[in-house]
Backbone as ProteinMPNN parsed JSONL, in Angstrom:
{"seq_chain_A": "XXXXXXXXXXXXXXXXXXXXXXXXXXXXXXXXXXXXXXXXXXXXXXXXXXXXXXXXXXXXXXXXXXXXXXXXXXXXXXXXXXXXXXXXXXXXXXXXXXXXXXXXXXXXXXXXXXXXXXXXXXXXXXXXXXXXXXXXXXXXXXXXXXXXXXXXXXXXXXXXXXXXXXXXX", "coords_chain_A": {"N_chain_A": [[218.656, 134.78, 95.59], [217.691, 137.933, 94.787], [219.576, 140.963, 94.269], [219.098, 144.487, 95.595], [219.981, 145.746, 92.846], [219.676, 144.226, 90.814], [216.897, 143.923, 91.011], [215.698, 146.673, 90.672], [217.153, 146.688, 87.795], [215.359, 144.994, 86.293], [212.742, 146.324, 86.813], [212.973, 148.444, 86.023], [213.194, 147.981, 83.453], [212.032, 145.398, 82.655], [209.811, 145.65, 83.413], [208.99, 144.279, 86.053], [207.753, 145.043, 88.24], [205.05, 147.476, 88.141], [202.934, 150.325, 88.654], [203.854, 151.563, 91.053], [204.659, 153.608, 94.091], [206.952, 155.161, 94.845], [209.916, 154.388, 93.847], [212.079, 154.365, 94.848], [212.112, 154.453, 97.333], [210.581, 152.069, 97.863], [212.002, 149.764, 96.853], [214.219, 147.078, 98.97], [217.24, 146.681, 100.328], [217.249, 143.724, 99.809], [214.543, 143.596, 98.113], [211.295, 143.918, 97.626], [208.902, 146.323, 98.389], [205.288, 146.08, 99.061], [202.801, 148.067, 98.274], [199.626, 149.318, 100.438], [196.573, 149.167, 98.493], [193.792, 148.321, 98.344], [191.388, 147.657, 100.674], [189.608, 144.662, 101.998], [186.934, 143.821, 103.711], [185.886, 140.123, 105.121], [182.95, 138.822, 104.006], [181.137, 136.676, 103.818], [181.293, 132.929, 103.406], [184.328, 130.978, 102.656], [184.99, 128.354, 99.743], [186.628, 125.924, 99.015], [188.112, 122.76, 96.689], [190.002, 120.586, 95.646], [189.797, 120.511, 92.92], [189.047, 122.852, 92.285], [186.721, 123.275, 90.895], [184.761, 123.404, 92.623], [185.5, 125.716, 93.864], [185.151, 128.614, 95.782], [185.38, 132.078, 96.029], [185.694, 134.422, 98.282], [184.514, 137.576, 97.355], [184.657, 139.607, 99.192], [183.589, 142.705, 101.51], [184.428, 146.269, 99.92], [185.857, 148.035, 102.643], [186.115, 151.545, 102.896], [188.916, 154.175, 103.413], [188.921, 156.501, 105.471], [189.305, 159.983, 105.368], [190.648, 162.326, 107.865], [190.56, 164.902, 107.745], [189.249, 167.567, 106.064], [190.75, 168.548, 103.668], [192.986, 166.552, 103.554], [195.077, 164.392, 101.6], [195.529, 161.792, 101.454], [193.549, 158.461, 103.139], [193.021, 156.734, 106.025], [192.376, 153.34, 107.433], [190.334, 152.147, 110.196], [191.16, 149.588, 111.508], [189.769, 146.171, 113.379], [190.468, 144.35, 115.215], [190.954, 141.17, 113.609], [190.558, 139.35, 110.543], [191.346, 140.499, 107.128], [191.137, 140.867, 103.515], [193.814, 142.0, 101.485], [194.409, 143.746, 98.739], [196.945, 145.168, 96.213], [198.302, 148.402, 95.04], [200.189, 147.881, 93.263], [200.818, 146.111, 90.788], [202.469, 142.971, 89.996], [204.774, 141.248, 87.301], [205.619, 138.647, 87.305], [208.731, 136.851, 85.027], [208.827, 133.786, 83.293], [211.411, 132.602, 84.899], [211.775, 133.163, 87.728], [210.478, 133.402, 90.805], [208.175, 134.381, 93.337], [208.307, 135.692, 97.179], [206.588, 136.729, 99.73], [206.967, 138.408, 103.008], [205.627, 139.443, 106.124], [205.941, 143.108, 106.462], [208.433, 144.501, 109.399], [207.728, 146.566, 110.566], [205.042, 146.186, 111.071], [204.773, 143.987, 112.034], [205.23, 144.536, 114.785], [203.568, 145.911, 115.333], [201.465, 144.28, 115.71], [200.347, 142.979, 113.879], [199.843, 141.227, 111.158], [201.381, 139.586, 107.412], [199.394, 137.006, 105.655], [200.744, 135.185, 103.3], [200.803, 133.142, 99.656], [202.354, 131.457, 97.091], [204.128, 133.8, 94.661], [203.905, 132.75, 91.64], [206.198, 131.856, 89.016], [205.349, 133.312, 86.032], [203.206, 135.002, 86.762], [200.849, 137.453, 86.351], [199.811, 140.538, 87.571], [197.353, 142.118, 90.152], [198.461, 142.046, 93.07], [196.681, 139.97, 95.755], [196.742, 139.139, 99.561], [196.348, 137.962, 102.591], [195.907, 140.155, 105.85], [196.385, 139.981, 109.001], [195.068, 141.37, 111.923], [195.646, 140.803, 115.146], [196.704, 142.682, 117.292], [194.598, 143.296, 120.045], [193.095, 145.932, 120.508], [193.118, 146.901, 117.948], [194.214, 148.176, 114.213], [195.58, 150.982, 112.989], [195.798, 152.095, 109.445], [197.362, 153.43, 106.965], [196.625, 154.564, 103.692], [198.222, 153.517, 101.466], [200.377, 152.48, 102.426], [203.383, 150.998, 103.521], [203.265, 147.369, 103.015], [203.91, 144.698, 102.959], [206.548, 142.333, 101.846], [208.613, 141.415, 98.949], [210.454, 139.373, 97.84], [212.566, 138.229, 95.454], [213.198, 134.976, 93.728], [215.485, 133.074, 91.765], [214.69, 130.745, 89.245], [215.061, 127.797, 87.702], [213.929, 128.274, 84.156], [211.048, 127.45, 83.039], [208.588, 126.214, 81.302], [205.94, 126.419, 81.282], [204.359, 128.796, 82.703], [202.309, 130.204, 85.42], [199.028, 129.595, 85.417], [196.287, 130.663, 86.596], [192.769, 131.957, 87.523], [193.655, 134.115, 88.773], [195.189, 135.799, 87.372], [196.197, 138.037, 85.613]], "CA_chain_A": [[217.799, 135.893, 95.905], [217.867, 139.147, 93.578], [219.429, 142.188, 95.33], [218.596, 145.827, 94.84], [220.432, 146.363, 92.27], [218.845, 143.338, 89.749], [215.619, 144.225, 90.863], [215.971, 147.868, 89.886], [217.17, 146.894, 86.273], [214.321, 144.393, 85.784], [211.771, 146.712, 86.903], [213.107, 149.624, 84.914], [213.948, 147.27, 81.608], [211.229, 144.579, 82.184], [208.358, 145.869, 84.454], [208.896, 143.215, 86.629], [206.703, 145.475, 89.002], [204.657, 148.576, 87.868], [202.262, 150.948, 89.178], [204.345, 151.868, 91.822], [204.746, 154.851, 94.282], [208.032, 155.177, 94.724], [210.835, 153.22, 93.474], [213.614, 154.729, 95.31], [211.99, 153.443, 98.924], [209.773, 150.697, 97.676], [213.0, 149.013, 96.91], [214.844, 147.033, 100.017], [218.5, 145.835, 100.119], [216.886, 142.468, 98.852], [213.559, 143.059, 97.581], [210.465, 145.072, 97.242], [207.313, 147.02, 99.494], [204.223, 146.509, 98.103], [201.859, 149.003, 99.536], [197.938, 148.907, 100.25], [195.838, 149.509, 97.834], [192.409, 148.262, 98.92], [190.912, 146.627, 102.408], [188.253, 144.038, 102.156], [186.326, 142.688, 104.831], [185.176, 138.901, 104.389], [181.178, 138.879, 104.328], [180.604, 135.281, 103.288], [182.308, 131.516, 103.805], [184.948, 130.41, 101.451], [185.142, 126.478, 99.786], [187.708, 125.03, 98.22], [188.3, 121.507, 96.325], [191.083, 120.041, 94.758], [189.778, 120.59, 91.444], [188.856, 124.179, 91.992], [185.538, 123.502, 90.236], [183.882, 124.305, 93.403], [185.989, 126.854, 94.294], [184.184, 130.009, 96.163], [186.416, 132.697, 96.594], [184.755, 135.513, 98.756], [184.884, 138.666, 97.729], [184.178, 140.592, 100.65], [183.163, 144.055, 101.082], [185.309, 147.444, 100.521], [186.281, 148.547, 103.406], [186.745, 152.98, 102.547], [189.467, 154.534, 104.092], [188.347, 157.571, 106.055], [190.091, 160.833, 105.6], [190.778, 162.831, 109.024], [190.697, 166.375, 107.784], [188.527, 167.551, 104.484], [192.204, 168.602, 103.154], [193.727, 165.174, 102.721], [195.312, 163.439, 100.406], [194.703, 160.177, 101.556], [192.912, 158.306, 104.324], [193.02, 155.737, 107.045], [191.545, 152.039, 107.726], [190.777, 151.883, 111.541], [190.84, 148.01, 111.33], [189.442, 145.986, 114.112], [190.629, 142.745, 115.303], [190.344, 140.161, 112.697], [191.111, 139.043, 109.223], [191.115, 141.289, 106.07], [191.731, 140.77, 102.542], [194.723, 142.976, 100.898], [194.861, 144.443, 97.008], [198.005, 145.878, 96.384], [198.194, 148.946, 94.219], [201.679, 147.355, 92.417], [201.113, 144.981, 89.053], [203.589, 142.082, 89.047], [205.056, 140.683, 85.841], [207.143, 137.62, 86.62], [208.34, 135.866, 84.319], [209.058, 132.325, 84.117], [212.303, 132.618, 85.429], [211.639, 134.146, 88.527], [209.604, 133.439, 91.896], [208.248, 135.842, 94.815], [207.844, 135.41, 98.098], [206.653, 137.327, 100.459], [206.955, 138.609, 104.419], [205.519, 141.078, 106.697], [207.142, 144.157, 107.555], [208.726, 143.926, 110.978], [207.134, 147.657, 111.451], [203.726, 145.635, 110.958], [204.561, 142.641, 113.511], [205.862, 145.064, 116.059], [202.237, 146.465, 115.955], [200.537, 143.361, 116.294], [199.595, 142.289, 112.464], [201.127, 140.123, 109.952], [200.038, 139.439, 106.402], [199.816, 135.906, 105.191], [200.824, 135.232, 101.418], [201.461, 132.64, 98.755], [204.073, 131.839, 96.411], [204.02, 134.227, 93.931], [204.419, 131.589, 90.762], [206.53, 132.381, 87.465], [204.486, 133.657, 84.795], [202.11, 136.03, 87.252], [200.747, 138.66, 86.395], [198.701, 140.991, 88.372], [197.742, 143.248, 91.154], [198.714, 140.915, 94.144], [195.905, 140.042, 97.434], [197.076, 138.309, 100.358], [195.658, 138.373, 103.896], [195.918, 140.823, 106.997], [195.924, 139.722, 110.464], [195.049, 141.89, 113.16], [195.869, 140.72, 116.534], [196.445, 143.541, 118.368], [193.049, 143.713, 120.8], [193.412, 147.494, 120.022], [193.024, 147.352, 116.497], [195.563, 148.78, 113.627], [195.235, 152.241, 111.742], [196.567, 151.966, 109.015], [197.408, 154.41, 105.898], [196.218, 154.396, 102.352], [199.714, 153.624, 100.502], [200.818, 151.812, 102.92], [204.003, 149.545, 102.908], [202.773, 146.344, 104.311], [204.945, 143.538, 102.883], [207.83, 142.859, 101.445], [208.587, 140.217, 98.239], [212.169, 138.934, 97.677], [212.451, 137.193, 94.396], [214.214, 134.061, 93.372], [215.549, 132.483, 90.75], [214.336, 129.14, 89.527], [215.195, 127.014, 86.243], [213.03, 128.413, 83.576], [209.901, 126.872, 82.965], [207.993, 126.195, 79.725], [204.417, 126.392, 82.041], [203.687, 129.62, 83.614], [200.957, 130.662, 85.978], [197.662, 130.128, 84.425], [195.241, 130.365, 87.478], [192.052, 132.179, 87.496], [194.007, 135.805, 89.145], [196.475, 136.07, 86.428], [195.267, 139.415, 84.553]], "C_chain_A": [[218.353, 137.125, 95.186], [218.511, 140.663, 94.861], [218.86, 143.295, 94.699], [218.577, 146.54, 94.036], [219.866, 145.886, 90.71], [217.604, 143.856, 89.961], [215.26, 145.752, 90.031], [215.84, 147.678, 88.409], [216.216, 146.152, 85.956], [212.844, 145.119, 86.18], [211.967, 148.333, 86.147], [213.044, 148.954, 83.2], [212.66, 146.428, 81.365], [209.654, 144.204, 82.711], [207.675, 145.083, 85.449], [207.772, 143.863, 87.481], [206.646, 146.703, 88.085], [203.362, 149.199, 88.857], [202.566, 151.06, 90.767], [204.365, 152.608, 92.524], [205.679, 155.581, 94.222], [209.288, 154.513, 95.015], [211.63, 153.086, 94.464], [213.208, 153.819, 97.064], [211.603, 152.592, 98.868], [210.752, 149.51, 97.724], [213.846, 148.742, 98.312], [215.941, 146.353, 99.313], [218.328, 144.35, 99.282], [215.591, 142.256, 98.554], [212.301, 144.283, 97.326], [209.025, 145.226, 97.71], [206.239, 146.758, 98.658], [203.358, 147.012, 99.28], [199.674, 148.54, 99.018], [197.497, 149.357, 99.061], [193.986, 149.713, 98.248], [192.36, 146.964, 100.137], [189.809, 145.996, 101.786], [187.57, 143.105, 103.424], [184.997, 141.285, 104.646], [183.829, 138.799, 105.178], [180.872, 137.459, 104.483], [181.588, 134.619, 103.735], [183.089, 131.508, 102.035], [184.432, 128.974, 101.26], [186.159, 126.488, 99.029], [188.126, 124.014, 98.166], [189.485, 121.295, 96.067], [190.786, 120.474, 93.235], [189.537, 122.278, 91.032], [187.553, 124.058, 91.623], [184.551, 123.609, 91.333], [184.454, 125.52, 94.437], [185.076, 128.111, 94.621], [184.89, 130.715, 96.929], [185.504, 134.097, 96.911], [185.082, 136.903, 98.107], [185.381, 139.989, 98.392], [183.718, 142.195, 99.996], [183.964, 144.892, 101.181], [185.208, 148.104, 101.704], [187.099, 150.48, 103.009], [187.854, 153.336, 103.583], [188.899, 155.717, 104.451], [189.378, 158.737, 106.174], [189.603, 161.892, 107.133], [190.521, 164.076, 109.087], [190.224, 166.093, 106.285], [189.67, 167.741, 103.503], [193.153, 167.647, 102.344], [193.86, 164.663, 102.293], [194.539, 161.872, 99.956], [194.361, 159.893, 103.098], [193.338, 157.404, 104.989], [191.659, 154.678, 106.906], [191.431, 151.836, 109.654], [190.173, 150.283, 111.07], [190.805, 147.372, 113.184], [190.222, 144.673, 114.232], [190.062, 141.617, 114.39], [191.195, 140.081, 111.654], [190.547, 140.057, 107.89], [191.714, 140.998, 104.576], [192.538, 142.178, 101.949], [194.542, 143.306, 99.728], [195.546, 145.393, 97.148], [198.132, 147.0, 95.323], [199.439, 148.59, 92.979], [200.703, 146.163, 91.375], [202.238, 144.399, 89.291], [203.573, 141.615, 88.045], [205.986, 140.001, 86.179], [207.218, 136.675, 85.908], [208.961, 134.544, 84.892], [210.447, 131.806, 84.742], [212.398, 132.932, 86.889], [210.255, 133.347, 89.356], [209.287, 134.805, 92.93], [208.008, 134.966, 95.711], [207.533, 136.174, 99.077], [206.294, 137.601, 102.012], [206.523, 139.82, 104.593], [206.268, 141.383, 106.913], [207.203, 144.111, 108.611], [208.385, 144.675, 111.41], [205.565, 147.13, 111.664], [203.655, 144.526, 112.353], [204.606, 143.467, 114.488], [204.81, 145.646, 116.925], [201.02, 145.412, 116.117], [199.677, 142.84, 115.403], [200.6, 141.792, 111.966], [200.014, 140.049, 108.795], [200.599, 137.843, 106.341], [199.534, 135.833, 103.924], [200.622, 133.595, 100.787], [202.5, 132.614, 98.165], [203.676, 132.817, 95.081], [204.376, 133.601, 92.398], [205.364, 132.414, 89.444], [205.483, 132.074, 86.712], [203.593, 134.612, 85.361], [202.028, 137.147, 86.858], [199.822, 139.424, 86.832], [198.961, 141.441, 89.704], [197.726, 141.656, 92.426], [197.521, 141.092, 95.697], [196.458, 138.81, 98.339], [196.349, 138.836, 101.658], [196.47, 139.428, 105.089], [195.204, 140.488, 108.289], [195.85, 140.613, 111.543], [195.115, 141.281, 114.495], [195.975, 141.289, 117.614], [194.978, 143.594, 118.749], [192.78, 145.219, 120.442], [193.101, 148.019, 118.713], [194.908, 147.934, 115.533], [194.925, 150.198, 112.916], [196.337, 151.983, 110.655], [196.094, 152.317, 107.293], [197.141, 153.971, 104.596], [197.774, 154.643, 101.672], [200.326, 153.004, 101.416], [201.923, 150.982, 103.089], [203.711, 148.514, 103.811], [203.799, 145.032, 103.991], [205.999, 143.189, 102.074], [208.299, 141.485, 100.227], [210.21, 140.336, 98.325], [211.577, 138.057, 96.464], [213.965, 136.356, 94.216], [214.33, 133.582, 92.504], [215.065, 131.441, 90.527], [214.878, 128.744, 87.787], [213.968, 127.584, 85.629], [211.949, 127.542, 83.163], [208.61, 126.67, 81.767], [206.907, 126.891, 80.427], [204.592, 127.134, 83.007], [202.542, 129.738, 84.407], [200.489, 130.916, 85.058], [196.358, 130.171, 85.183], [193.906, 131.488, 87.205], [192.053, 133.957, 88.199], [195.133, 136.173, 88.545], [195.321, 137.595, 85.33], [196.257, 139.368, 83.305]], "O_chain_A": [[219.574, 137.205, 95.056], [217.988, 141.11, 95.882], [218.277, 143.278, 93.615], [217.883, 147.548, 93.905], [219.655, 146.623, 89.747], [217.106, 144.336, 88.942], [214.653, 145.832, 88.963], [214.928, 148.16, 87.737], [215.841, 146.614, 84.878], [211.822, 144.506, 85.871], [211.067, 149.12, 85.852], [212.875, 149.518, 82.119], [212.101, 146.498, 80.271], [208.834, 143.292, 82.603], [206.48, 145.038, 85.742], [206.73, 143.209, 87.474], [207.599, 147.084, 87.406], [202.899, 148.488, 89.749], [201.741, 150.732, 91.619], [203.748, 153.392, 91.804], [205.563, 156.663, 93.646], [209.673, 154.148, 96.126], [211.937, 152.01, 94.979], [213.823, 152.94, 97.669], [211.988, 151.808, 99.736], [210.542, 148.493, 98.385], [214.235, 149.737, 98.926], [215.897, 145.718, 98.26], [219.059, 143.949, 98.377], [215.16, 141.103, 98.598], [212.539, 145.401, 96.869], [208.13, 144.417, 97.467], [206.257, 147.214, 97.515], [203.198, 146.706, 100.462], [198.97, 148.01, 98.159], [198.298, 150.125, 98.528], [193.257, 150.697, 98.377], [192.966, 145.915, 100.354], [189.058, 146.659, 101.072], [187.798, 141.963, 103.822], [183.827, 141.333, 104.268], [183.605, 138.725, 106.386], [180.242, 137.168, 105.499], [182.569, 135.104, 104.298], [182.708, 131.814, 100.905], [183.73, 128.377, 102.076], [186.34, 127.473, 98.313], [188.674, 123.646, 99.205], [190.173, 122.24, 96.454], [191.723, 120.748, 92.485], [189.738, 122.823, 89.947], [186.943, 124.993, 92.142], [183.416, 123.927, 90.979], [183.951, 126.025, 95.44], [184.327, 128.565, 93.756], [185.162, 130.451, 98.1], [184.814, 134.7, 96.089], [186.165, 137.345, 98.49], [186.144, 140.928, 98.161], [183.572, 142.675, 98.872], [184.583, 144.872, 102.245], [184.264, 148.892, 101.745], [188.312, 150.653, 102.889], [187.734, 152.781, 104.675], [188.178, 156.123, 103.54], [190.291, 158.591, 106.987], [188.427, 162.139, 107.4], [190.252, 164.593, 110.171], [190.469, 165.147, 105.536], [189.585, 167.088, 102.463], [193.75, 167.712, 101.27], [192.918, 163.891, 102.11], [193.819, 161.276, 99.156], [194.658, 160.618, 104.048], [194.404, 157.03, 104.5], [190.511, 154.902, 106.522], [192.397, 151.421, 110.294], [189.129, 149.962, 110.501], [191.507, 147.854, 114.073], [190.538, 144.04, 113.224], [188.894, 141.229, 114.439], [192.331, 140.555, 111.653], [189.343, 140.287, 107.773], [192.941, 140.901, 104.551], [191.975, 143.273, 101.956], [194.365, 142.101, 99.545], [195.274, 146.365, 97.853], [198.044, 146.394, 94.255], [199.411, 149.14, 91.878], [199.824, 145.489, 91.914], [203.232, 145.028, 88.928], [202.466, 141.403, 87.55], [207.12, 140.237, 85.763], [206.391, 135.767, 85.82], [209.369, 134.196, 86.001], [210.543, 130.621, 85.059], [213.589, 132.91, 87.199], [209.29, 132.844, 88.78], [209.94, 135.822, 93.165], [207.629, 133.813, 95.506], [208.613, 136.488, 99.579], [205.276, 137.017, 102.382], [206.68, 140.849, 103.936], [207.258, 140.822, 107.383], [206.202, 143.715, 109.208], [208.304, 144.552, 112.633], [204.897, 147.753, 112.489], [202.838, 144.359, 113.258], [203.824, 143.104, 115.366], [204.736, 145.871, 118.132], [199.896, 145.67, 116.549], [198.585, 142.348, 115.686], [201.81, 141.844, 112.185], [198.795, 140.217, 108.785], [201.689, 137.432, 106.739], [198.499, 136.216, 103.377], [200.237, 132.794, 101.639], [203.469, 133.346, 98.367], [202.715, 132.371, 94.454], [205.374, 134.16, 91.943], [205.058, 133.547, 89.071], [204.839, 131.028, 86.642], [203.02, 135.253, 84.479], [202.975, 137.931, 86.926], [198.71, 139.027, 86.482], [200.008, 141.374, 90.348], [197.075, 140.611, 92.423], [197.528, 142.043, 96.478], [196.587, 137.674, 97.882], [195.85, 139.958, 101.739], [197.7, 139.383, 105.107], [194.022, 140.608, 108.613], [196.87, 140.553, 112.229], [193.995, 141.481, 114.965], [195.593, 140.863, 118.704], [194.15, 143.904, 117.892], [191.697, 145.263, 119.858], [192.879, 149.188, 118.397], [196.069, 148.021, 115.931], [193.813, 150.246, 112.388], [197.512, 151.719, 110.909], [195.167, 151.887, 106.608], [197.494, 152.812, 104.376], [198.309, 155.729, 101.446], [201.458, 152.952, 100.935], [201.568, 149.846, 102.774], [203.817, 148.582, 105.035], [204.394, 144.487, 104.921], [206.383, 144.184, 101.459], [208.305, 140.394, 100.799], [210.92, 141.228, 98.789], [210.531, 137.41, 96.439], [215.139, 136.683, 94.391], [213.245, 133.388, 91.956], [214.826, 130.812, 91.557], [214.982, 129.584, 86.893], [212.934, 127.518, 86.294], [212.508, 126.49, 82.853], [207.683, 127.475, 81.843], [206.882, 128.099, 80.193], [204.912, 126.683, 84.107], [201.577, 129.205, 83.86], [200.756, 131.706, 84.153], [195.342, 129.787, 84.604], [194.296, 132.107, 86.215], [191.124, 134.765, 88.221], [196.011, 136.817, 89.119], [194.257, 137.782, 84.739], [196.064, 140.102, 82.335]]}, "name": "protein", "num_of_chains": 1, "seq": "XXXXXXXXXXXXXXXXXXXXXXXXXXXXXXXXXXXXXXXXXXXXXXXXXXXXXXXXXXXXXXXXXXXXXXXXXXXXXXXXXXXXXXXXXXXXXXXXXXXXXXXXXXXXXXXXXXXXXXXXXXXXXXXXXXXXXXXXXXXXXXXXXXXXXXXXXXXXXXXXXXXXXXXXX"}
């Protein structure tokens, strides 16, 4: 697992992540925040095969954040009980050396959400979506910039055959 100090030089030297907010907190002892970007709420059914060739990956609909005061920077998601798709404002770039993985923040469980991810593959590149669970009955508010989860990367034997899936930008 990469600490804070590798990640740093590969995201200053090799853009392992970009479009960032800020480095200095985004970065944890072993890994790295990615914050909200955009909410989507799923309109339609998914499918998915084995072969992908009938793959139907929902879009859903934007979900705006709502600013509180005409003043503000940025806004709020009052999110309701349920499931939401994530887009993260961060760009990964790993290469084929290199895995992610990632966990919710424990300030996120404590309020009664979790996200659920993937593996982040060597060779990815791109803004990262994973899911948001609401559980709290109550709902979550929750801020535009957000940090919601948290990747740790790992090493792996390099790999001729990078990610070549269909959300690789």
């Amino acid at each position: 697992m990469l600490n804070r100090e590798e990640l740093e030089k590969l995201i200053k030297e090799q853009g392992l992540v970009t479009d960032y907010i800020n480095l200095d907190i985004q970065l944890t002892p072993n890994g790295f925040d990615l914050t909200v970007g955009n909410v989507y709420g799923f309109d339609t059914a998914g499918a998915l095969d084995f072969s992908n060739k009938e793959r139907i990956v929902p879009e859903g609909k934007e979900i705006l954040p709502q600013k509180e005061k005409p003043g503000d920077k940025f806004g709020w998601w009052n999110l309701k009980k349920g499931a939401y798709k994530i887009r993260t404002n961060e760009i990964v770039n790993i290469p084929n050396d290199l895995i992610a993985i990632s966990f919710p923040r424990t300030s996120l469980l404590r309020m009664g959400a979790f996200t659920q991810n993937g593996v982040w593959d060597a060779g990815f590149k791109g803004k990262s979506e994973f899911i948001l669970v609401v559980e709290n009955p109550n709902g979550l508010r929750l801020k535009q910039n957000a940090r919601i989860t948290q990747l740790i990367f790992e090493r792996i034997n390099k790999t001729d055959k990078g990610y070549n899936g269909i959300y690789k930008s």
